Coordinates of C-alpha atoms in Angstrom, one line a residue:
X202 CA 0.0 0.0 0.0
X203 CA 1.5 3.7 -0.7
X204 CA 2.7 5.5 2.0
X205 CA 0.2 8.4 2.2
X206 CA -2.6 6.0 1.6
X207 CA -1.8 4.2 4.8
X208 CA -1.7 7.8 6.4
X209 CA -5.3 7.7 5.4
X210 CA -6.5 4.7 5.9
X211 CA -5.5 5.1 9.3
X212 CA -6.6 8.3 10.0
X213 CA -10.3 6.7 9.1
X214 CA -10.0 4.0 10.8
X215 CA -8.8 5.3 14.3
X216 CA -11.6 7.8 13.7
X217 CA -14.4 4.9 13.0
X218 CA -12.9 2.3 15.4
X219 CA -12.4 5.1 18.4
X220 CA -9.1 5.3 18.9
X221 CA -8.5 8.8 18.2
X222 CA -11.1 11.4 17.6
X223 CA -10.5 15.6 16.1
X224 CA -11.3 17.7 19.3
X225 CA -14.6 19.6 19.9
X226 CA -15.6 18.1 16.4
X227 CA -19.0 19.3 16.7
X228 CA -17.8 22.9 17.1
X229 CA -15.6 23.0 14.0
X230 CA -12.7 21.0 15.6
X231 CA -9.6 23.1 17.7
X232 CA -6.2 22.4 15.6
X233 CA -3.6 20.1 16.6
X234 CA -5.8 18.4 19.6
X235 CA -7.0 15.1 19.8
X236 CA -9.5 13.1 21.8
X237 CA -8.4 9.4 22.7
X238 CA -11.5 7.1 22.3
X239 CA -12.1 4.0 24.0
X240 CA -9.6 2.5 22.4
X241 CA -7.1 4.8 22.0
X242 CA -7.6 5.3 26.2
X243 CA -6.7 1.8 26.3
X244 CA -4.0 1.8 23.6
X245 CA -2.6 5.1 25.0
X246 CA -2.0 3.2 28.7
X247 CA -0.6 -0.3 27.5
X248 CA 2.4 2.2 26.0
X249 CA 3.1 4.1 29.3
X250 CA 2.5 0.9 31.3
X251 CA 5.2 -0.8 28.6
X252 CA 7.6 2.1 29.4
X253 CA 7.4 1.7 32.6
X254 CA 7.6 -1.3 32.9
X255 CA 10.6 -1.5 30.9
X256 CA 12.7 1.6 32.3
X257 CA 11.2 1.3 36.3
X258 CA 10.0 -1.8 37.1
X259 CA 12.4 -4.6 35.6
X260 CA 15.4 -2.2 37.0
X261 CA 16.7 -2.0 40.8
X262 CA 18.4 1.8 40.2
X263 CA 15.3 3.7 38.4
X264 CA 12.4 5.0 40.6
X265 CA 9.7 7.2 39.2
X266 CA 7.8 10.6 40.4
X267 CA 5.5 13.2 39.2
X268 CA 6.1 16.6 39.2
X269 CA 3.8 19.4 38.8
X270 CA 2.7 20.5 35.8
X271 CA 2.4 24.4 36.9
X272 CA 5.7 25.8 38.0
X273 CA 7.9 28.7 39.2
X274 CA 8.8 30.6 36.1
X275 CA 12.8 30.9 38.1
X276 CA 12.8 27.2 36.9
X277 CA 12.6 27.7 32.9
X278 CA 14.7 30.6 33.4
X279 CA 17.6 28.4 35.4
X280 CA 17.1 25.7 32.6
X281 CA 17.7 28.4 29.6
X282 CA 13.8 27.9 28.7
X283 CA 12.8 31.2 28.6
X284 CA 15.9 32.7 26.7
X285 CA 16.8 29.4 24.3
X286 CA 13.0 27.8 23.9
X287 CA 12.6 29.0 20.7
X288 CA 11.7 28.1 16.5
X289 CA 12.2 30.8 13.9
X290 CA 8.9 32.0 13.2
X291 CA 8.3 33.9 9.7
X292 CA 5.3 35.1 8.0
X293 CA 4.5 34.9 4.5
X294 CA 3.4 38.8 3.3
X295 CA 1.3 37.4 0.4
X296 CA -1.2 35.5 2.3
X297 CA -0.3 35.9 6.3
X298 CA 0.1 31.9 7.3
X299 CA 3.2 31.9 9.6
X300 CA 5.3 28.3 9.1
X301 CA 9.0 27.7 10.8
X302 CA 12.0 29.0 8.7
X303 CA 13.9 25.9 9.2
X304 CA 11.1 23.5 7.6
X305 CA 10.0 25.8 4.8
X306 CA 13.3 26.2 2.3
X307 CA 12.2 30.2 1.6
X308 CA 8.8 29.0 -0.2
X309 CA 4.9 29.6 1.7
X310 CA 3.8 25.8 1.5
X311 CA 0.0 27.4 1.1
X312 CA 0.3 29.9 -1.6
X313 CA 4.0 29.3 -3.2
X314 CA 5.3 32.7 -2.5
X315 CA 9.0 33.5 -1.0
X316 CA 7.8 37.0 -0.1
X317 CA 8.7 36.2 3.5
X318 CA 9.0 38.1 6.9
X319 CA 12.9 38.3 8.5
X320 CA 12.7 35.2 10.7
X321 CA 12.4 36.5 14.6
X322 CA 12.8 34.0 17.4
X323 CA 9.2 32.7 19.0
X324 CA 9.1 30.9 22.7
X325 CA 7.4 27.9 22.7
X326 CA 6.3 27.9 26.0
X327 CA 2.7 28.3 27.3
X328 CA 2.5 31.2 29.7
X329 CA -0.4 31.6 32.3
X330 CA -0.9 33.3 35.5
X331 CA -1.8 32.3 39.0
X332 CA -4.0 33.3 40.9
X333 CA -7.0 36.3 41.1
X334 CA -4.4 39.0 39.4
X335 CA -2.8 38.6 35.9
X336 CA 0.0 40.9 36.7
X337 CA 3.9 39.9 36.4
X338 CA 4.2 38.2 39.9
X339 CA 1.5 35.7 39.2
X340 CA 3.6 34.9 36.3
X341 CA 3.8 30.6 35.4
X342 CA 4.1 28.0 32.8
X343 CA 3.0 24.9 31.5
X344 CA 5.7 22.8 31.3
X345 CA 7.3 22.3 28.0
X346 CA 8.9 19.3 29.2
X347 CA 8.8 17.1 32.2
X348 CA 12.5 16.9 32.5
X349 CA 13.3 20.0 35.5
X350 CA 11.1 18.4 37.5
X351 CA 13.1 15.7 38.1
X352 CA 16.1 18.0 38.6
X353 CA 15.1 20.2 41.0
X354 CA 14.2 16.9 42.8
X355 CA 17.1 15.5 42.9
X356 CA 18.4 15.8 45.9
X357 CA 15.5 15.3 47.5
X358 CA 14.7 11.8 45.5
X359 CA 18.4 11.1 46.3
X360 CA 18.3 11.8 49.9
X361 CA 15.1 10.0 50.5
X362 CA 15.7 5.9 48.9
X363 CA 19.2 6.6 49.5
X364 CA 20.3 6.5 46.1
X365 CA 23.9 6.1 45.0
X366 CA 25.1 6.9 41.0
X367 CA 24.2 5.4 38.8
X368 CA 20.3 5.8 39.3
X369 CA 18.0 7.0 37.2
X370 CA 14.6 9.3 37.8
X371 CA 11.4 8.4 35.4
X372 CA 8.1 10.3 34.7
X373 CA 5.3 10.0 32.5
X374 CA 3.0 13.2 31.9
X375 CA 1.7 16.2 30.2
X376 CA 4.0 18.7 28.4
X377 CA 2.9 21.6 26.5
X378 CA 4.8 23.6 23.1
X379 CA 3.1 26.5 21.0
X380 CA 4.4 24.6 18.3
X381 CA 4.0 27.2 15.0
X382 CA 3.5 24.6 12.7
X383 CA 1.7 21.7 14.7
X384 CA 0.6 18.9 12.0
X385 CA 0.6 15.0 10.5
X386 CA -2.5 14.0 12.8
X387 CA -0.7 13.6 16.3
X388 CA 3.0 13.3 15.4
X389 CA 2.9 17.3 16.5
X390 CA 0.3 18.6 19.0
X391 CA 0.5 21.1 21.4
X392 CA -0.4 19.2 24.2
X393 CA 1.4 16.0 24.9
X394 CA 2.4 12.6 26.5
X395 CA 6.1 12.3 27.1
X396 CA 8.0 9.5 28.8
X397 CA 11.2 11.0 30.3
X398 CA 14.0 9.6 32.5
X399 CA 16.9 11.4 33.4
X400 CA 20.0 9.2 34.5
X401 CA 22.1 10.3 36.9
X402 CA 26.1 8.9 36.8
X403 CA 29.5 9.4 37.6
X404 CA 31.4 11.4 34.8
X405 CA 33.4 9.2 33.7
X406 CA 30.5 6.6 32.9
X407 CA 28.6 9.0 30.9
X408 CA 29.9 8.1 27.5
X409 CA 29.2 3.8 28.4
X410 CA 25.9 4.6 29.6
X411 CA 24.8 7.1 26.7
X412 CA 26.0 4.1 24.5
X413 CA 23.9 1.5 26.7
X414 CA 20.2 3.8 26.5
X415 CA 20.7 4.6 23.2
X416 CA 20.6 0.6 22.6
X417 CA 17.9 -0.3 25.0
X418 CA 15.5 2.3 23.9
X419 CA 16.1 1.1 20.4
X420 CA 15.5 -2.4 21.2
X421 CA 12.3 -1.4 22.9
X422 CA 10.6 -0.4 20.1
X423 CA 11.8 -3.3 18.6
X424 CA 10.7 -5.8 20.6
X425 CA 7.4 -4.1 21.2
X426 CA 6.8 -4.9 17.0
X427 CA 8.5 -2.1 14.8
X428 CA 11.1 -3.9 12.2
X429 CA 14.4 -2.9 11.6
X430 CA 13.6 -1.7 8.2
X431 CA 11.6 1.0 9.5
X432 CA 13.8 2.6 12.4
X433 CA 16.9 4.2 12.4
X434 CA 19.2 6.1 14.5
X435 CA 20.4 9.4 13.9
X436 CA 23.3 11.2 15.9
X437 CA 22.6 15.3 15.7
X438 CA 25.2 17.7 14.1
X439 CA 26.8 20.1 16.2
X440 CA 25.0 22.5 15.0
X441 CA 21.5 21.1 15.8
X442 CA 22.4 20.3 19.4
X443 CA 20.1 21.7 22.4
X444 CA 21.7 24.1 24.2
X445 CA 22.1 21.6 27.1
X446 CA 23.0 18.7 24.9
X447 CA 26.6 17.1 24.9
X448 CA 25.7 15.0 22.3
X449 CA 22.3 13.3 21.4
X450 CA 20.9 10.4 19.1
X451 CA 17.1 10.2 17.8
X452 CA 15.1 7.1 17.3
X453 CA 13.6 7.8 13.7
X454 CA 10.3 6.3 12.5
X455 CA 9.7 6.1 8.9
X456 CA 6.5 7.9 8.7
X457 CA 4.4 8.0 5.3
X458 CA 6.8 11.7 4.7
X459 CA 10.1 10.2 6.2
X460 CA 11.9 9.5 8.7
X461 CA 10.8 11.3 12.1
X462 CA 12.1 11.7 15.5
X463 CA 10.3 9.1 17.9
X464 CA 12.3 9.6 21.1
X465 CA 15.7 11.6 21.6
X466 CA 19.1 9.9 24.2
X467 CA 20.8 13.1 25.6
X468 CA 23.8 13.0 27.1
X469 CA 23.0 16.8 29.1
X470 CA 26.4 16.6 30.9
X471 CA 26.1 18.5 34.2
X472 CA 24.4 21.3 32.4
X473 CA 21.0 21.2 34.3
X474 CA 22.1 20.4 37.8
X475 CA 24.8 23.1 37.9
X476 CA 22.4 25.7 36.0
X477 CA 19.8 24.9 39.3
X478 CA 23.0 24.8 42.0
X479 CA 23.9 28.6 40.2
X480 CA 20.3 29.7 39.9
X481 CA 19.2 28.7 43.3
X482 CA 21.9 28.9 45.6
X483 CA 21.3 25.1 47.0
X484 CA 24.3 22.7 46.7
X485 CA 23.0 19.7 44.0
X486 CA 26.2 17.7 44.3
X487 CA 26.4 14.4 45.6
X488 CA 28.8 13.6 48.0
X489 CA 30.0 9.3 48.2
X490 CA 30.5 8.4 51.7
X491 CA 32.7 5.5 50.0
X492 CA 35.7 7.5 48.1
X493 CA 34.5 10.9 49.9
X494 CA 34.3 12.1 46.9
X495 CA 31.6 15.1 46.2
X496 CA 30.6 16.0 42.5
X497 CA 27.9 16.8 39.8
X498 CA 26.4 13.8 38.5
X499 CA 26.3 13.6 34.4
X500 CA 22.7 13.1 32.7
X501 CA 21.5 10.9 30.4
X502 CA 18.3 11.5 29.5
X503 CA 16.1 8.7 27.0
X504 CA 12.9 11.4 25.8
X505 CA 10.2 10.5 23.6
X506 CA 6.5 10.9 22.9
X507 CA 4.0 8.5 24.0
X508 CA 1.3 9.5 21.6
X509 CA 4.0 9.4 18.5
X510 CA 5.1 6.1 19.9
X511 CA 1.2 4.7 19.4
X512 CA 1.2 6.1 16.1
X513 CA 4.4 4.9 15.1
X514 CA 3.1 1.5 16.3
X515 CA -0.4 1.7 14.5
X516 CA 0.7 2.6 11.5
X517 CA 3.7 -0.2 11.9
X518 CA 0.7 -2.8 12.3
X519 CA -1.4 -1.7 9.8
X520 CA -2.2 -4.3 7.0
X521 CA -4.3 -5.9 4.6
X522 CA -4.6 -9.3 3.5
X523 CA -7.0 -12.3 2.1
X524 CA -8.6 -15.0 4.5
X525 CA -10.9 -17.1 2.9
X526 CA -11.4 -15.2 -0.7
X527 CA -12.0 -11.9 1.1
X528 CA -9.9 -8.5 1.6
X529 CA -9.1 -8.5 5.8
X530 CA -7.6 -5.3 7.5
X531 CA -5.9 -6.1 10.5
X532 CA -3.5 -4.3 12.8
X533 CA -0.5 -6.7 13.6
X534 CA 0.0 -4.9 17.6
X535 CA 2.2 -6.4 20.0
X536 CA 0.0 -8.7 22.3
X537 CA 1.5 -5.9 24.8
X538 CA -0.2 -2.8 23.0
X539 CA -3.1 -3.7 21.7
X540 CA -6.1 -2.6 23.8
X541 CA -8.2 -5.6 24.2
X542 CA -5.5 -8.3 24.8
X543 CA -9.0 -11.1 24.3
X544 CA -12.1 -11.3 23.1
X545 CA -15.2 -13.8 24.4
X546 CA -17.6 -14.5 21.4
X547 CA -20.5 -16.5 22.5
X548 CA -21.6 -18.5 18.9
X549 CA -25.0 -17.6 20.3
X550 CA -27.2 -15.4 21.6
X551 CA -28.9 -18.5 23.6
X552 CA -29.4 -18.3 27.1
X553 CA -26.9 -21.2 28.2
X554 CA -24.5 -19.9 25.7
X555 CA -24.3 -16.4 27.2
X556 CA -24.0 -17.9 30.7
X557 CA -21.1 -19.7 30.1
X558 CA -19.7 -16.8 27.7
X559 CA -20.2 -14.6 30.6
X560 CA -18.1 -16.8 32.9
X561 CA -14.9 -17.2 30.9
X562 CA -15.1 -13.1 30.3
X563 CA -15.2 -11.9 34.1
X564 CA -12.2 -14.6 34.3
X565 CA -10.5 -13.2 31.4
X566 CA -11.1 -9.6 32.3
X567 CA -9.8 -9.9 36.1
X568 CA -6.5 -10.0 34.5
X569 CA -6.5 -9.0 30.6
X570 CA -8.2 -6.1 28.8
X571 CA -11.1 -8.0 27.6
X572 CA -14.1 -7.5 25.1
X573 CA -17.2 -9.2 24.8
X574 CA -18.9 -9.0 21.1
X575 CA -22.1 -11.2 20.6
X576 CA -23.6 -9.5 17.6
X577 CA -23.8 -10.2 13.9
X578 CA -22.1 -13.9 12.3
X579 CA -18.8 -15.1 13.7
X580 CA -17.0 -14.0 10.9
X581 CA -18.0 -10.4 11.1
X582 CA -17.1 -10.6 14.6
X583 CA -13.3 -11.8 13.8
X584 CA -13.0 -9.4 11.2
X585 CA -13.9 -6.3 14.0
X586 CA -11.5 -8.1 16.4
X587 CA -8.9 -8.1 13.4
X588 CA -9.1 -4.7 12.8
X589 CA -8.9 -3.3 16.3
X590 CA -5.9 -5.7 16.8
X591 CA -7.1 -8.2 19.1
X592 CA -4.4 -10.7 19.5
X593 CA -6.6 -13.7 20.9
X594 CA -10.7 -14.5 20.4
X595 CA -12.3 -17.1 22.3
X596 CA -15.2 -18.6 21.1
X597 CA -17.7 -20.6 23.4
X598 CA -19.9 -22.5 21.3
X599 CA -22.3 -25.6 22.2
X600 CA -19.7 -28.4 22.0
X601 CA -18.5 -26.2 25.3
X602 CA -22.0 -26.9 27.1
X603 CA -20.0 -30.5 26.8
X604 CA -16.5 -30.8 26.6
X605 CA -16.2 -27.5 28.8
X606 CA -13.7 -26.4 26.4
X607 CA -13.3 -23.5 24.2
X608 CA -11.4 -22.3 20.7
X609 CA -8.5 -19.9 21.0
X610 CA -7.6 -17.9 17.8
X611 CA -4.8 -16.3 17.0
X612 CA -5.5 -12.9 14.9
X613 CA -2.3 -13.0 12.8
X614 CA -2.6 -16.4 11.4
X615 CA -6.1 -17.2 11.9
X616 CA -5.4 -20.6 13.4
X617 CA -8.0 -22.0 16.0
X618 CA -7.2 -24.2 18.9
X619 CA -9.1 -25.7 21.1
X620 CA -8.1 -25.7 24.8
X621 CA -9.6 -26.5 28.1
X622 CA -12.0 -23.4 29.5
X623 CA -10.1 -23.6 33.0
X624 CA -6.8 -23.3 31.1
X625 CA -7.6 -19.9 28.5
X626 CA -6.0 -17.6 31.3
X627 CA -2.9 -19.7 31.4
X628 CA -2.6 -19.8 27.4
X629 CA -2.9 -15.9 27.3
X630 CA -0.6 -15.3 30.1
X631 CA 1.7 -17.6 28.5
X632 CA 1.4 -15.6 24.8
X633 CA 2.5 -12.7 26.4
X634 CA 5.1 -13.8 28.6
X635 CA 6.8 -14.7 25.4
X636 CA 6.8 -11.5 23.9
X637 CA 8.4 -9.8 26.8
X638 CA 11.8 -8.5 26.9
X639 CA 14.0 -8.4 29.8
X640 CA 16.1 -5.3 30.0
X641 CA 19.5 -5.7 29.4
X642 CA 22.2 -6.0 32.4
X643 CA 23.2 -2.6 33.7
X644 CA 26.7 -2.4 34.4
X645 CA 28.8 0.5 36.2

């Protein structure tokens, strides 16, 4: 299938199937925001709860937090946010859009012109106020990223689990960017999921462990169902670096337009904690009572979007082929992603067939996302199930009144089998186990 064609197709169908919905449709729509529907909710927490699990729970040196989302504008302005957050903003004279300099190559992508403004620097950050007064002290931000909040806390986090280098500080949340030139359904939005962890070391381990996340992350994605072929890593230029990077690497997607940034690896040197220690007069050092040795920890910092990450994924997924003489579309997720892990499909609307329907869901469901679909033919109801990317149907049917067994299918290659009722936890359980990746040892 063509690359903008699959854009399409699954643009419609995360619309149709509700995973992702146009904000305040009914009103016109607001650009660049996005409802999650039922099953983009779903979708949207099986890849923070895969992140997590991946970069907190397998490892004994990460713990998580969450920071506000409001905070003292003397934090953005410590963190060189509210002198270096910026794009270069121009305006086309001919017909007014404003794009990005750096995106357009001196042409107005709407009306072709290069009669354009002198680029002037534009701060991405949201600005608000608190309180009853909108004057200069009530002065705050939404949080462009969710990176300084683990920074300030550092000590604090440190201090309290009694935390020794290397160890590393993860948090899922909101982040919010006037992005200019927001666009390609949710790859760019102004409000936003990001996974963040900012790894604290020694530094003279920074270089290994840049090295080490750079790999893991990569393998994540991997593992979680995007090939090789479609993912790349791309070190920045020196001239592209963040003003607090020391050197960074993206995770590119091959989106439908090319290649995109999924998630950035920093290595932020000791930029952040010293600009704090500077900025707020409070010692951010860590002294080891081993060597009795006192320094500023290095950063690395693994940084990506959860809602690109789902894209990425769906549109990885997305396929088309032929079961039984007729055209299927199916999304290929990881058993880990998809939003209903199993589906119960009672052949029958009969009252003894619903019963016992009804039985193996609330079993199912204490542990797995489930769904329950009795309506239309069997057929129709594996071809909804395909589509959504439900990895497992089960179907009760009236041989199950008897042998108290029930068939398992498998959505990629449409194979039944049929396995004990009492034993359908087990045999899901077991389907995922197998696609889970242990992290890789940590060393240092």
């Amino acid at each position: 299938m063509p690359e903008l064609d699959r854009m399409d197709a699954i643009v419609s169908l995360a619309k149709q199937r509700g995973f992702i919905f146009p904000s305040a449709e009914i009103y016109g729509g607001f650009r660049s925001t996005y409802d999650y529907g039922p099953l983009g909710a779903l979708m949207l927490r099986n890849v923070r709860d895969a992140w997590w699990n991946f970069m907190v729970q397998q490892r004994p040196n990460v713990v998580g937090i969450e920071a506000a989302i409001l905070s003292s504008p003397k934090i953005w302005e410590a963190s060189g946010h509210l002198a270096g957050f910026t794009d270069p903003l121009v305006d086309c004279r001919s017909c007014g859009s404003r794009w990005r300099e750096d995106q357009i190559e001196g042409v107005c992508p709407s009306c072709g012109s290069g009669d354009l403004t002198e680029s002037r620097d534009f701060n991405l950050m949201f600005k608000t106020f608190v309180g009853p007064v909108a004057d200069d002290a009530a002065v705050a931000y939404l949080r462009p990223e969710t990176a300084q909040g683990m920074f300030v806390n550092f000590p604090l986090v440190q201090r309290a689990l009694r935390l020794r280098p290397p160890f590393g500080i993860a948090q899922l949340g909101k982040s919010f960017r006037n992005e200019i030139t927001p666009g390609n359904f949710v790859f760019r939005t102004r409000e936003f999921d990001q996974m963040e962890m900012e790894f604290f070391t020694p530094p003279d381990l920074a270089d290994r462990y840049f090295d080490y996340w750079v790999s893991e992350r990569y393998e994540w994605y991997r593992t979680l169902g995007i090939p090789a072929s479609e993912l790349r890593l791309r070190p920045h230029e020196q001239d592209e670096l963040s003003h607090y990077s020391k050197g960074t690497k993206d995770i590119e997607y091959r989106f439908p337009w090319g290649f995109g940034e999924l998630e950035g690896i920093a290595n932020r040197g000791t930029y952040d904690l010293n600009a704090h220690a500077t900025h707020s007069g409070e010692d951010m050092t860590y002294y080891d009572p081993q060597t009795g040795e006192r320094y500023l920890p290095s950063v690395i910092e693994p940084a990506g979007g959860v809602t690109r990450a789902m894209m990425a994924f769906l549109l990885s997924a997305f396929d088309r082929d032929e079961v039984g003489g007729e055209e299927r579309t199916v999304l290929r997720l990881s058993p880990l992603l998809a939003p209903y892990t199993v589906a119960v499909l009672p052949l029958s609307k009969k009252p003894e067939l619903q019963a016992v329907a009804e039985g193996v869901f609330g079993t199912l469901s204490m542990e797995f996302s489930s769904d329950y679909d009795a309506t239309q033919s069997i057929g129709r109801r594996y071809r909804r199930q395909d589509e959504i990317g439900t990895p497992f149907c089960v179907t009760v049917d009236f041989d199950t009144l008897e042998d108290k067994a029930v068939t398992v299918r498998d959505r990629d290659t449409t194979e039944q089998e049929r396995i004990p009722a009492s034993e359908v936890v087990g045999y899901v359980r077991s389907r995922l186990n197998a696609v889970t990746r242990p992290v890789a040892t940590v060393f240092g």
